[in-house]
Short mmCIF file of C-alpha atoms and ligand atoms in Angstrom, two decimals:
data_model
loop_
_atom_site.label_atom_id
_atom_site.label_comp_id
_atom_site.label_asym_id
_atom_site.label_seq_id
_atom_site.Cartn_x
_atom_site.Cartn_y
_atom_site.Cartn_z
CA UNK H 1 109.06 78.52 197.13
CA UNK H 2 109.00 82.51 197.90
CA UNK H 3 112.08 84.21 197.94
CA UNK H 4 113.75 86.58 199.84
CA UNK H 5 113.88 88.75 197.13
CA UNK H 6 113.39 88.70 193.35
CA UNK H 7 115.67 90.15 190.42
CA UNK H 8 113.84 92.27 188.09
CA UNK H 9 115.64 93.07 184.77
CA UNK H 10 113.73 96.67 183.64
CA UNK H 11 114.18 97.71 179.90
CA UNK H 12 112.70 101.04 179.64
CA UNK H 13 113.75 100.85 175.92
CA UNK H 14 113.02 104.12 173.56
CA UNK H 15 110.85 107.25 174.09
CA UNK H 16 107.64 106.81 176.69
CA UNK H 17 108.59 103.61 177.02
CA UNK H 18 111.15 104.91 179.34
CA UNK H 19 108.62 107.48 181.06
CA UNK H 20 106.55 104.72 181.41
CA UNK H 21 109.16 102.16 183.05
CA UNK H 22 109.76 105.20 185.41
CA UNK H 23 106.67 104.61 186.99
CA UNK H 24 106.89 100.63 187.09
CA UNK H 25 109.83 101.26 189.37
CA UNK H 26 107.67 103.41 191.72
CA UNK H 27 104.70 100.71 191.70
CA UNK H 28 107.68 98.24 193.19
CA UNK H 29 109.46 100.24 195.43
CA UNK H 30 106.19 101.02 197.16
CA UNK H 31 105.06 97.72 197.03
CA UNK H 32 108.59 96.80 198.71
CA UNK H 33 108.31 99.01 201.36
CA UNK H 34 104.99 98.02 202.05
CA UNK H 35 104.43 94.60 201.99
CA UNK H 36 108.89 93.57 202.98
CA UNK H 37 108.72 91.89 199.38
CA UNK H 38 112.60 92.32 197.72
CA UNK H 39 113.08 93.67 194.28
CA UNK H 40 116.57 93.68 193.31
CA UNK H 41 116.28 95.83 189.91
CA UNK H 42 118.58 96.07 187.17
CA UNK H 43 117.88 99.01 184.30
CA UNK H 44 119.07 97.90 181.12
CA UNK H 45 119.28 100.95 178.44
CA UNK H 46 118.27 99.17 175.14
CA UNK H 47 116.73 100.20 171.81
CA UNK H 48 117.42 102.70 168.66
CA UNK H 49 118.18 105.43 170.54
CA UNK H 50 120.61 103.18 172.37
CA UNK H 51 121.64 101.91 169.08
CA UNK H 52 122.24 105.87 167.41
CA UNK H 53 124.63 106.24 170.37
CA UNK H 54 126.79 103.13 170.73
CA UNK H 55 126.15 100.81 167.77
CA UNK H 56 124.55 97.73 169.31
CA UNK H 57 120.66 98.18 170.95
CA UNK H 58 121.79 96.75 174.07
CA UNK H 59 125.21 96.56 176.18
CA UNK H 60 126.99 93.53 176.01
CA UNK H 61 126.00 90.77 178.40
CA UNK H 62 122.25 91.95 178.41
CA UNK H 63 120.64 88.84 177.58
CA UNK H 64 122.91 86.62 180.46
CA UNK H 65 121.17 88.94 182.59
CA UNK H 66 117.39 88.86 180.80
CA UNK H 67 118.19 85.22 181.20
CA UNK H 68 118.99 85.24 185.30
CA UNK H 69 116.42 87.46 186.12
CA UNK H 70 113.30 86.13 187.66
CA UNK H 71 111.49 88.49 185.57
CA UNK H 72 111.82 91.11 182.68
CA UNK H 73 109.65 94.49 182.01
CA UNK H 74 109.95 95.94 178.86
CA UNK H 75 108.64 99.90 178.07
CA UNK H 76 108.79 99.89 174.79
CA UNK H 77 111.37 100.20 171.67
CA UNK H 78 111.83 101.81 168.22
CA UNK H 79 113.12 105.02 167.13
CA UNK H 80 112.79 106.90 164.20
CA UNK H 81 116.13 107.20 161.92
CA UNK H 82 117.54 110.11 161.35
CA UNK H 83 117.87 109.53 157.87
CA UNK H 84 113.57 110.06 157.93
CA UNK H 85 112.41 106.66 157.16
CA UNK H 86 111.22 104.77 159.47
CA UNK H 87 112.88 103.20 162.31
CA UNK H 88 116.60 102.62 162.94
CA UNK H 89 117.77 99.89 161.62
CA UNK H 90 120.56 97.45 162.56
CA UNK H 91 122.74 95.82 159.61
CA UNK H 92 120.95 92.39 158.70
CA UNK H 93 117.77 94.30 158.53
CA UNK H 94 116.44 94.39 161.98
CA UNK H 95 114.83 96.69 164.09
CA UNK H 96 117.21 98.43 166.54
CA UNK H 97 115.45 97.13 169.61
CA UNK H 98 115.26 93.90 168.27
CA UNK H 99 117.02 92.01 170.61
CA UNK H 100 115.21 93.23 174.08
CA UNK H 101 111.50 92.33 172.15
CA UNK H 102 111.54 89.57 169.38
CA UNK H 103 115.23 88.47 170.87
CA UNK H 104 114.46 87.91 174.51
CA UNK H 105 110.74 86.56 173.24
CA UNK H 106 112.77 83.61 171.17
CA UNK H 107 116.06 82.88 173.43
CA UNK H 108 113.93 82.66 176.49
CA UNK H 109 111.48 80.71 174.60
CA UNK H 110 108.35 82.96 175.75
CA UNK H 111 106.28 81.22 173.48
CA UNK H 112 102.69 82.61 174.79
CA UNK H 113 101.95 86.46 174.38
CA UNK H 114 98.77 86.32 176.21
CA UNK H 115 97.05 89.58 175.84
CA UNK H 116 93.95 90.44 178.09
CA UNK H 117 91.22 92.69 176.60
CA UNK H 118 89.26 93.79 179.32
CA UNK H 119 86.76 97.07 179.47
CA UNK H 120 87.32 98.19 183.30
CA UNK H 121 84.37 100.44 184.67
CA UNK H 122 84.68 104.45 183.95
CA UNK H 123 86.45 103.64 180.31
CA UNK H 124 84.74 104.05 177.29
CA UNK H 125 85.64 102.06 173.67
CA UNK H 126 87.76 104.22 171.34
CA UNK H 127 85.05 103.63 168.96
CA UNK H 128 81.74 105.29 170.69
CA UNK H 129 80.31 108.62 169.92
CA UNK H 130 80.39 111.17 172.46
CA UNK H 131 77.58 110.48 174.27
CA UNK H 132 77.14 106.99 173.70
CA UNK H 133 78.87 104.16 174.88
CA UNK H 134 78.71 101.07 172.07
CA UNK H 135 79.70 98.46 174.83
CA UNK H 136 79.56 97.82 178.53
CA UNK H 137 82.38 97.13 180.80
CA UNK H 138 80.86 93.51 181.40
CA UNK H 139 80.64 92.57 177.81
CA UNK H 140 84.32 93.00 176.95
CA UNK H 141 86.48 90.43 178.86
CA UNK H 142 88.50 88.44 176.65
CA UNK H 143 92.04 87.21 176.68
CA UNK H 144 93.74 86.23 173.67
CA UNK H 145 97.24 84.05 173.60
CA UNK H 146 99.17 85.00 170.62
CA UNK H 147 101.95 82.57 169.63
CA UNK H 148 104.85 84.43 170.50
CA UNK H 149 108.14 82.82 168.35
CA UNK H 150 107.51 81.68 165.11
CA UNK H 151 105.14 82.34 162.07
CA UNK H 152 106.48 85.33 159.41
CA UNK H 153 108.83 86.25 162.72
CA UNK H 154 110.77 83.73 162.26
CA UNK H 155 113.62 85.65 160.43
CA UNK H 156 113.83 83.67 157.87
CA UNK H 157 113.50 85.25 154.56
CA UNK H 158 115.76 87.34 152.08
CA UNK H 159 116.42 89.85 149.58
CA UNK H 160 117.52 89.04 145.99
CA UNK H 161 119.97 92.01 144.37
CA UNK H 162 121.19 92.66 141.20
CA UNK H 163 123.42 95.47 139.78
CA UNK H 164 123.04 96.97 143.27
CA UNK H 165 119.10 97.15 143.30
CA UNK H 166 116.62 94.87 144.91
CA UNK H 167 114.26 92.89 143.02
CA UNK H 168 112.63 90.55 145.49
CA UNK H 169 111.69 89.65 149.23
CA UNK H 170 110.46 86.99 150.87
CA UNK H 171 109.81 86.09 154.60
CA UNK H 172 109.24 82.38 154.94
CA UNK H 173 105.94 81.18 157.31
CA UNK H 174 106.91 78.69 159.42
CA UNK H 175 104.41 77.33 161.77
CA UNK H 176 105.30 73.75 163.84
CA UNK H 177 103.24 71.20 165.74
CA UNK H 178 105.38 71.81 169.00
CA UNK H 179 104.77 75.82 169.33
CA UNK H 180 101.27 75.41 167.83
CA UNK H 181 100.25 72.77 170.64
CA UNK H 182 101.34 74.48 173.21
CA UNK H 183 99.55 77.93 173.01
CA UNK H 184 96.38 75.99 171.65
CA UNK H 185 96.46 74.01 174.78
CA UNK H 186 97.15 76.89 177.09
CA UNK H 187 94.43 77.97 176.12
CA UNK H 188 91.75 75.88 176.42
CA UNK H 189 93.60 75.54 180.20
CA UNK H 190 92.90 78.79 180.65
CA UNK H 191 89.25 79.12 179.55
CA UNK H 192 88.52 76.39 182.27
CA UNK H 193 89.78 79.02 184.96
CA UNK H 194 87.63 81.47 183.41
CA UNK H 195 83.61 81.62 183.50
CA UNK H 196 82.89 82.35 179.91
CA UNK H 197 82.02 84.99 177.62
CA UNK H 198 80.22 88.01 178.64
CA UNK H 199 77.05 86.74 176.47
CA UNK H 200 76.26 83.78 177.38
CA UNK H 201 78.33 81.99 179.86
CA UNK H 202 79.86 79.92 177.49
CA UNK H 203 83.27 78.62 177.90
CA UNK H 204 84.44 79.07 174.51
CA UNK H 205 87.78 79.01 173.00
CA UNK H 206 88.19 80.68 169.55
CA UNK H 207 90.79 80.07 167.11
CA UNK H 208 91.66 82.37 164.48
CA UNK H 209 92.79 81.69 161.21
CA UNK H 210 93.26 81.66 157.36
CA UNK H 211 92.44 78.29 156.47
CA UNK H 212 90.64 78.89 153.49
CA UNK H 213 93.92 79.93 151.98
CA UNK H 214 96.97 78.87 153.55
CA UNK H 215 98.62 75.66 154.37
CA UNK H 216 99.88 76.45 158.19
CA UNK H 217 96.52 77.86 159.08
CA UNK H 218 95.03 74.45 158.21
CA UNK H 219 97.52 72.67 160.00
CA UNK H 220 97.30 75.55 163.35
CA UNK H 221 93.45 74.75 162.73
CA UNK H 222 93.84 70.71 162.89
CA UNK H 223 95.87 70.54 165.86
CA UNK H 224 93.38 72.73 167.29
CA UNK H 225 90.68 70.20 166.41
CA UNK H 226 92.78 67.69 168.01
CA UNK H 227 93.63 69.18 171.16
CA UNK H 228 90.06 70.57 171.59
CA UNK H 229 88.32 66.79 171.13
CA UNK H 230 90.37 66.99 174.85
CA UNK H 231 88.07 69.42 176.23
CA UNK H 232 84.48 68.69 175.92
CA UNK H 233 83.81 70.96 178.21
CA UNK H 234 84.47 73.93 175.99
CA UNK H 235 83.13 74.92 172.97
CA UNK H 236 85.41 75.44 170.03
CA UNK H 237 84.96 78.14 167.67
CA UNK H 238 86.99 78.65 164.54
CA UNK H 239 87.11 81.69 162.43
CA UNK H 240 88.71 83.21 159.48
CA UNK H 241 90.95 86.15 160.53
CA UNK H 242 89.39 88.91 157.98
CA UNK H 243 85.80 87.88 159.05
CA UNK H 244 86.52 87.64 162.87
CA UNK H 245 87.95 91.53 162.36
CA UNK H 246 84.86 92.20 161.78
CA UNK H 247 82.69 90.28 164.75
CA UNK H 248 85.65 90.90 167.18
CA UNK H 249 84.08 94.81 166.77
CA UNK H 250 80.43 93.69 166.60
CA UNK H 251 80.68 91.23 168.53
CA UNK H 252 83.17 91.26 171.41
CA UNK H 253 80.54 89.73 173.76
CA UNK H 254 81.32 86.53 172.17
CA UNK H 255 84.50 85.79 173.05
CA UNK H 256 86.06 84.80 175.84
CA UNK H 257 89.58 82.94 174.94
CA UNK H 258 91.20 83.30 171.53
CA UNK H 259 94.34 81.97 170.62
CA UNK H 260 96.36 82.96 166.68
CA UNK H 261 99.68 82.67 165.23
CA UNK H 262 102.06 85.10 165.73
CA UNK H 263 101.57 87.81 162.78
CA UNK H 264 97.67 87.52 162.79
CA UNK H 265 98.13 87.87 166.95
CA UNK H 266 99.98 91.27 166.46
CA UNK H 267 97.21 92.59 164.02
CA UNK H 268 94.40 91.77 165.81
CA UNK H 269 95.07 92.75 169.73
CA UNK H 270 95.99 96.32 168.73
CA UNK H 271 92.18 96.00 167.32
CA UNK H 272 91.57 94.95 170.20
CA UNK H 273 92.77 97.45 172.59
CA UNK H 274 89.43 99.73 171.04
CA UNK H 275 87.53 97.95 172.99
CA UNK H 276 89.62 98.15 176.16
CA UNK H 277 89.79 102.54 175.08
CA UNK H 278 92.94 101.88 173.51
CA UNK H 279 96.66 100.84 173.46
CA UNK H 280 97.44 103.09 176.31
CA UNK H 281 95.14 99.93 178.78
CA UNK H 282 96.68 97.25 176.88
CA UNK H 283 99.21 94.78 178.62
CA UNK H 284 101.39 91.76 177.00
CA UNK H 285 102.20 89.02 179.26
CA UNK H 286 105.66 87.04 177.17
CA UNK H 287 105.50 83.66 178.83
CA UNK H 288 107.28 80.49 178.78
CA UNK H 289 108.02 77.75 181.02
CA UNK H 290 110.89 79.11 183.15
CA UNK H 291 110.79 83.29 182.13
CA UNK H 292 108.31 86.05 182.01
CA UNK H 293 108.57 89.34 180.04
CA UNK H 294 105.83 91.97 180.78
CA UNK H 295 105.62 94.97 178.90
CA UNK H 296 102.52 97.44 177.65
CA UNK H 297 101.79 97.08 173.90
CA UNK H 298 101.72 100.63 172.83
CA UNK H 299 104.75 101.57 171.19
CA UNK H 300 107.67 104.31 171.80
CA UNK H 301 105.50 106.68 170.44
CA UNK H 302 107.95 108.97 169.27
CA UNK H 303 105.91 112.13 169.22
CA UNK H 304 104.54 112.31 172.49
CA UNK H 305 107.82 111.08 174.16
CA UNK H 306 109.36 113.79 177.17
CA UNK H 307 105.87 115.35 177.37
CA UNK H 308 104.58 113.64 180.66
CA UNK H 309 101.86 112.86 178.40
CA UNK H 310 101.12 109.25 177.99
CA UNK H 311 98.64 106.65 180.32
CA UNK H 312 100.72 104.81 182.42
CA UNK H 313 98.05 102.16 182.95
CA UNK H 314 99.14 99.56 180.53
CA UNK H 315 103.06 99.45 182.56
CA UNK H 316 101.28 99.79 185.74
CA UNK H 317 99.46 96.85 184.48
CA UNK H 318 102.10 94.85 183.22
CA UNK H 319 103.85 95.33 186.30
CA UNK H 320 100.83 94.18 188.08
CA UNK H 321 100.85 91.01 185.57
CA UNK H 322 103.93 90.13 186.12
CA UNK H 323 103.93 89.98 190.04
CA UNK H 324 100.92 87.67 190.31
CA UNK H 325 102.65 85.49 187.67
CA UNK H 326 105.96 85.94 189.81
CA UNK H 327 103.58 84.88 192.71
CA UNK H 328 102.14 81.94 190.76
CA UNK H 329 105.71 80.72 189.74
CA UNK H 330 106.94 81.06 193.55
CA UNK H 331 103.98 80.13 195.79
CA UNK H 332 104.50 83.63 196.84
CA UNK H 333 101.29 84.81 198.37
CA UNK H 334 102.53 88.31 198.80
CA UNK H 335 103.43 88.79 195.40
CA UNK H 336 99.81 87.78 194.78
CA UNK H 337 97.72 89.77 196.73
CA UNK H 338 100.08 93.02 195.47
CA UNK H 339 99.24 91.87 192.28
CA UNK H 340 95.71 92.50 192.69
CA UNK H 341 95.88 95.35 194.66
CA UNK H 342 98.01 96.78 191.52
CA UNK H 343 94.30 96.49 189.26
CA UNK H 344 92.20 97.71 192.13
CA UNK H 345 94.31 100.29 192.30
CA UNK H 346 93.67 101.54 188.74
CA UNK H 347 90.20 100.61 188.82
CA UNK H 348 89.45 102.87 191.58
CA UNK H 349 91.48 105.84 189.70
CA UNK H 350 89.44 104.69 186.79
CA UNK H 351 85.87 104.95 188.66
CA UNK H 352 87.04 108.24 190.36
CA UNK H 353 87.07 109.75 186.45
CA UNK H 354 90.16 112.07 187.30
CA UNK H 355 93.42 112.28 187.03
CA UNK H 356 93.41 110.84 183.51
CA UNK H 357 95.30 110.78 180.51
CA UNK H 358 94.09 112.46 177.09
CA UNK H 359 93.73 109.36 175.81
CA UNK H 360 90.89 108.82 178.72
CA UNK H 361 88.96 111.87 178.71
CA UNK H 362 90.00 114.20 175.69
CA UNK H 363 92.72 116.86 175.69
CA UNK H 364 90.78 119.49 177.84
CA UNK H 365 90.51 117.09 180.85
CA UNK H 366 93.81 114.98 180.67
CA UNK H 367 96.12 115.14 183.54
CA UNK H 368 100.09 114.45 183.25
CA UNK H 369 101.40 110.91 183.21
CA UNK H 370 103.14 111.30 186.61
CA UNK H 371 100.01 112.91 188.30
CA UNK H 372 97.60 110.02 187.29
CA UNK H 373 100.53 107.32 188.68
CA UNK H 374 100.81 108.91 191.56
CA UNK H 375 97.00 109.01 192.30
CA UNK H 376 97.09 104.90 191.54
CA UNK H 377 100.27 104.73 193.97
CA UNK H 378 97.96 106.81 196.64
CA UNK H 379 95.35 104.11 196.55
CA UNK H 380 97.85 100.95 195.85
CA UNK H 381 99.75 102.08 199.16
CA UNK H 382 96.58 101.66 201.81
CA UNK H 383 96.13 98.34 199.67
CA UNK H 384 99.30 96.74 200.16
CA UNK H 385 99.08 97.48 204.14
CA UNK H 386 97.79 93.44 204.37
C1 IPM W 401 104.21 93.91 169.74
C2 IPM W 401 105.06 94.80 168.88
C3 IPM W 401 106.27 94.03 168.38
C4 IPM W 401 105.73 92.87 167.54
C5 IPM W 401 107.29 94.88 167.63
C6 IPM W 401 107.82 96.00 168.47
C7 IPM W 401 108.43 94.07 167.06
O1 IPM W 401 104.31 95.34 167.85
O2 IPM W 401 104.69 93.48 170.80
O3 IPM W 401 103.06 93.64 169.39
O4 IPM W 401 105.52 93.02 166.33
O5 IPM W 401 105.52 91.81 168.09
MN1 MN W 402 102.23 94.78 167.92
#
């Protein structure tokens, strides 16, 4: 049922993340005045910059309200320590930021990270030469789901001391019928909403492993034998992580839904994001049953953070993804249509060429964060007016 109005939890997190979020919270206040839709929003400071200043990388009572929202954004977290290497750290050995990403990901059980790679019209693949383009927008459309709560992120490992110095680590892989089954047959549900790879039309789900080697890849790859023998419909396409690196660059053409563990998910959709011109298109939808977390995959990026610098278009994105999933959960066909009218919105700032980020179009023709979301909020606005 649609509601009168929907809480949004925001968690701008660490760096550009929280330029970034800035401009999430314009894409819903003008799709609020537009449309009548309600956003009540909550900003929730969180991360190792958070962390350097109070202790903890988020206030108390943060996850009761990650919990009670009807949906989370997330910028992006990690900081760099002060004492020079690498991030800050909380005691126990996490990542301050921790509990906004891998935290909310487990306690809200958002086990899918689905992850589309698509190559929208005007964008060229980080990996083409300057005047050639390696692959067409219509032969890069791919989504992959990435299990999203257990594998080597399962926090279960340790460190062995003696006389003060460590001597060994480990980080236990733990992989379970349950989580496995459930991503694997998400998505083969989703390839039957989809209408197959670029190449040949195939409906094709691909499932990437390490079987050759390890014991929870041959298990991941059974069940997926199992639950495909449910889909006749759809071909089934296994293939060794290391090699699929490879063809996922040679090859993208080929693939049209993909679905990993966890660690091998991580690797392999920052690949990914070449072929969609790079991390600053490329949007993670955390779902589960009852909660959503949307966020862009690029990081806090640390050296590019206060400059105005970064593409917005993965956080307009996400915020895009996560109303028509909003709209999906609700029957809310409002929420829907803005949800498209988010993408058209970038793709017709994408066809104009300009504004653009440096990431885009090279340093001499980049534009300003704010000046290329406010050219997508000039075209979203005429959009919304249903
Ligand atoms: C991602 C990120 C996270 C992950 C980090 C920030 C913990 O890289 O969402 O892909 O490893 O999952
Ligand atoms: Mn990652």
């Amino acid at each position: 049922m649609p509601k009168a109005s929907y809480s949004v939890v925001l968690l701008p997190g660490d760096g550009v993340g929280q330029e970034v979020a800035a401009q999430a919270c314009r894409v819903l206040r003008l799709v609020s005045e537009r449309t009548g839709l309600g956003f009540e929003l909550e900003q929730i400071p969180c991360g190792g910059q958070y962390y350097l200043a109070h202790g903890r990388d988020w206030p108390e009572g943060s996850a009761e309200r990650c919990r009670d929202a009807d949906v989370i954004l997330l910028g992006a977290v990690g900081w760099p320590s002060p004492k020079g290497q690498g991030p800050v750290m909380m005691e126990g050995g996490k990542m301050a930021g921790w509990s906004p990403v891998l935290g909310n990901r487990s306690r809200l059980d958002l086990y899918a990270n689905i992850r589309p790679v698509k190559l929208f019209e005007g964008v060229r693949t980080r990996i083409c030469g300057v005047h050639r383009q390696i692959w067409e927008p219509k032969q890069v459309d791919m989504v992959f789901i990435r299990e999203n709560t257990e594998d080597l992120y399962i926090g279960n490992g340790g460190l062995l001391e003696r006389a003060g110095r460590v001597e060994l680590a480990t980080d236990t892989r733990i992989i379970t019928r349950v989580a496995s089954e459930r991503v694997i047959r998400l998505a083969f549900e989703l390839a039957r909403t989809r209408h197959g790879a670029p190449r040949d039309g195939k409906r094709r789900v691909t499932c990437i492993v390490k079987n050759n080697v390890m014991r929870g890849c041959q298990f991941f790859g059974e069940i997926f034998n199992e639950i495909g023998a449910s889909y006749p419909d759809i071909e089934k396409d296994l293939a060794i992580v290391d090699a699929f690196s490879q063809w996922l660059i040679t090859q993208p053409d080929f693939y049209d839904v993909l679905v990993t563990t966890n660690m091998f998910g991580d690797i392999v959709t920052d690949l990914a994001s070449v072929l969609q011109g790079g991390m600053g298109m490329a949007v993670g939808c955390n779902v589960g049953d009852h909660h959503g977390m949307f966020e862009p995959i690029h990081g806090s990026a640390p050296k590019h953070a206060g400059k105005d610098r970064v593409n917005p278009m993965a956080m307009i994105l996400a915020t895009g993804e996560a109303l028509g999933w909003l709209g999906r959960k609700h029957a809310d066909s409002k929420l829907t249509a803005a949800a498209a009218a988010v993408e058209t919105a970038v793709r017709k700032v994408l066809r104009q060429g300009a504004p653009l980020t440096y990431d885009l179009v090279g340093e001499e023709h980049a534009a300003p964060l704010s000046v290329v979301a406010t050219a997508i909020l000039e075209e979203l606005g005429p959009l919304l007016a249903l």
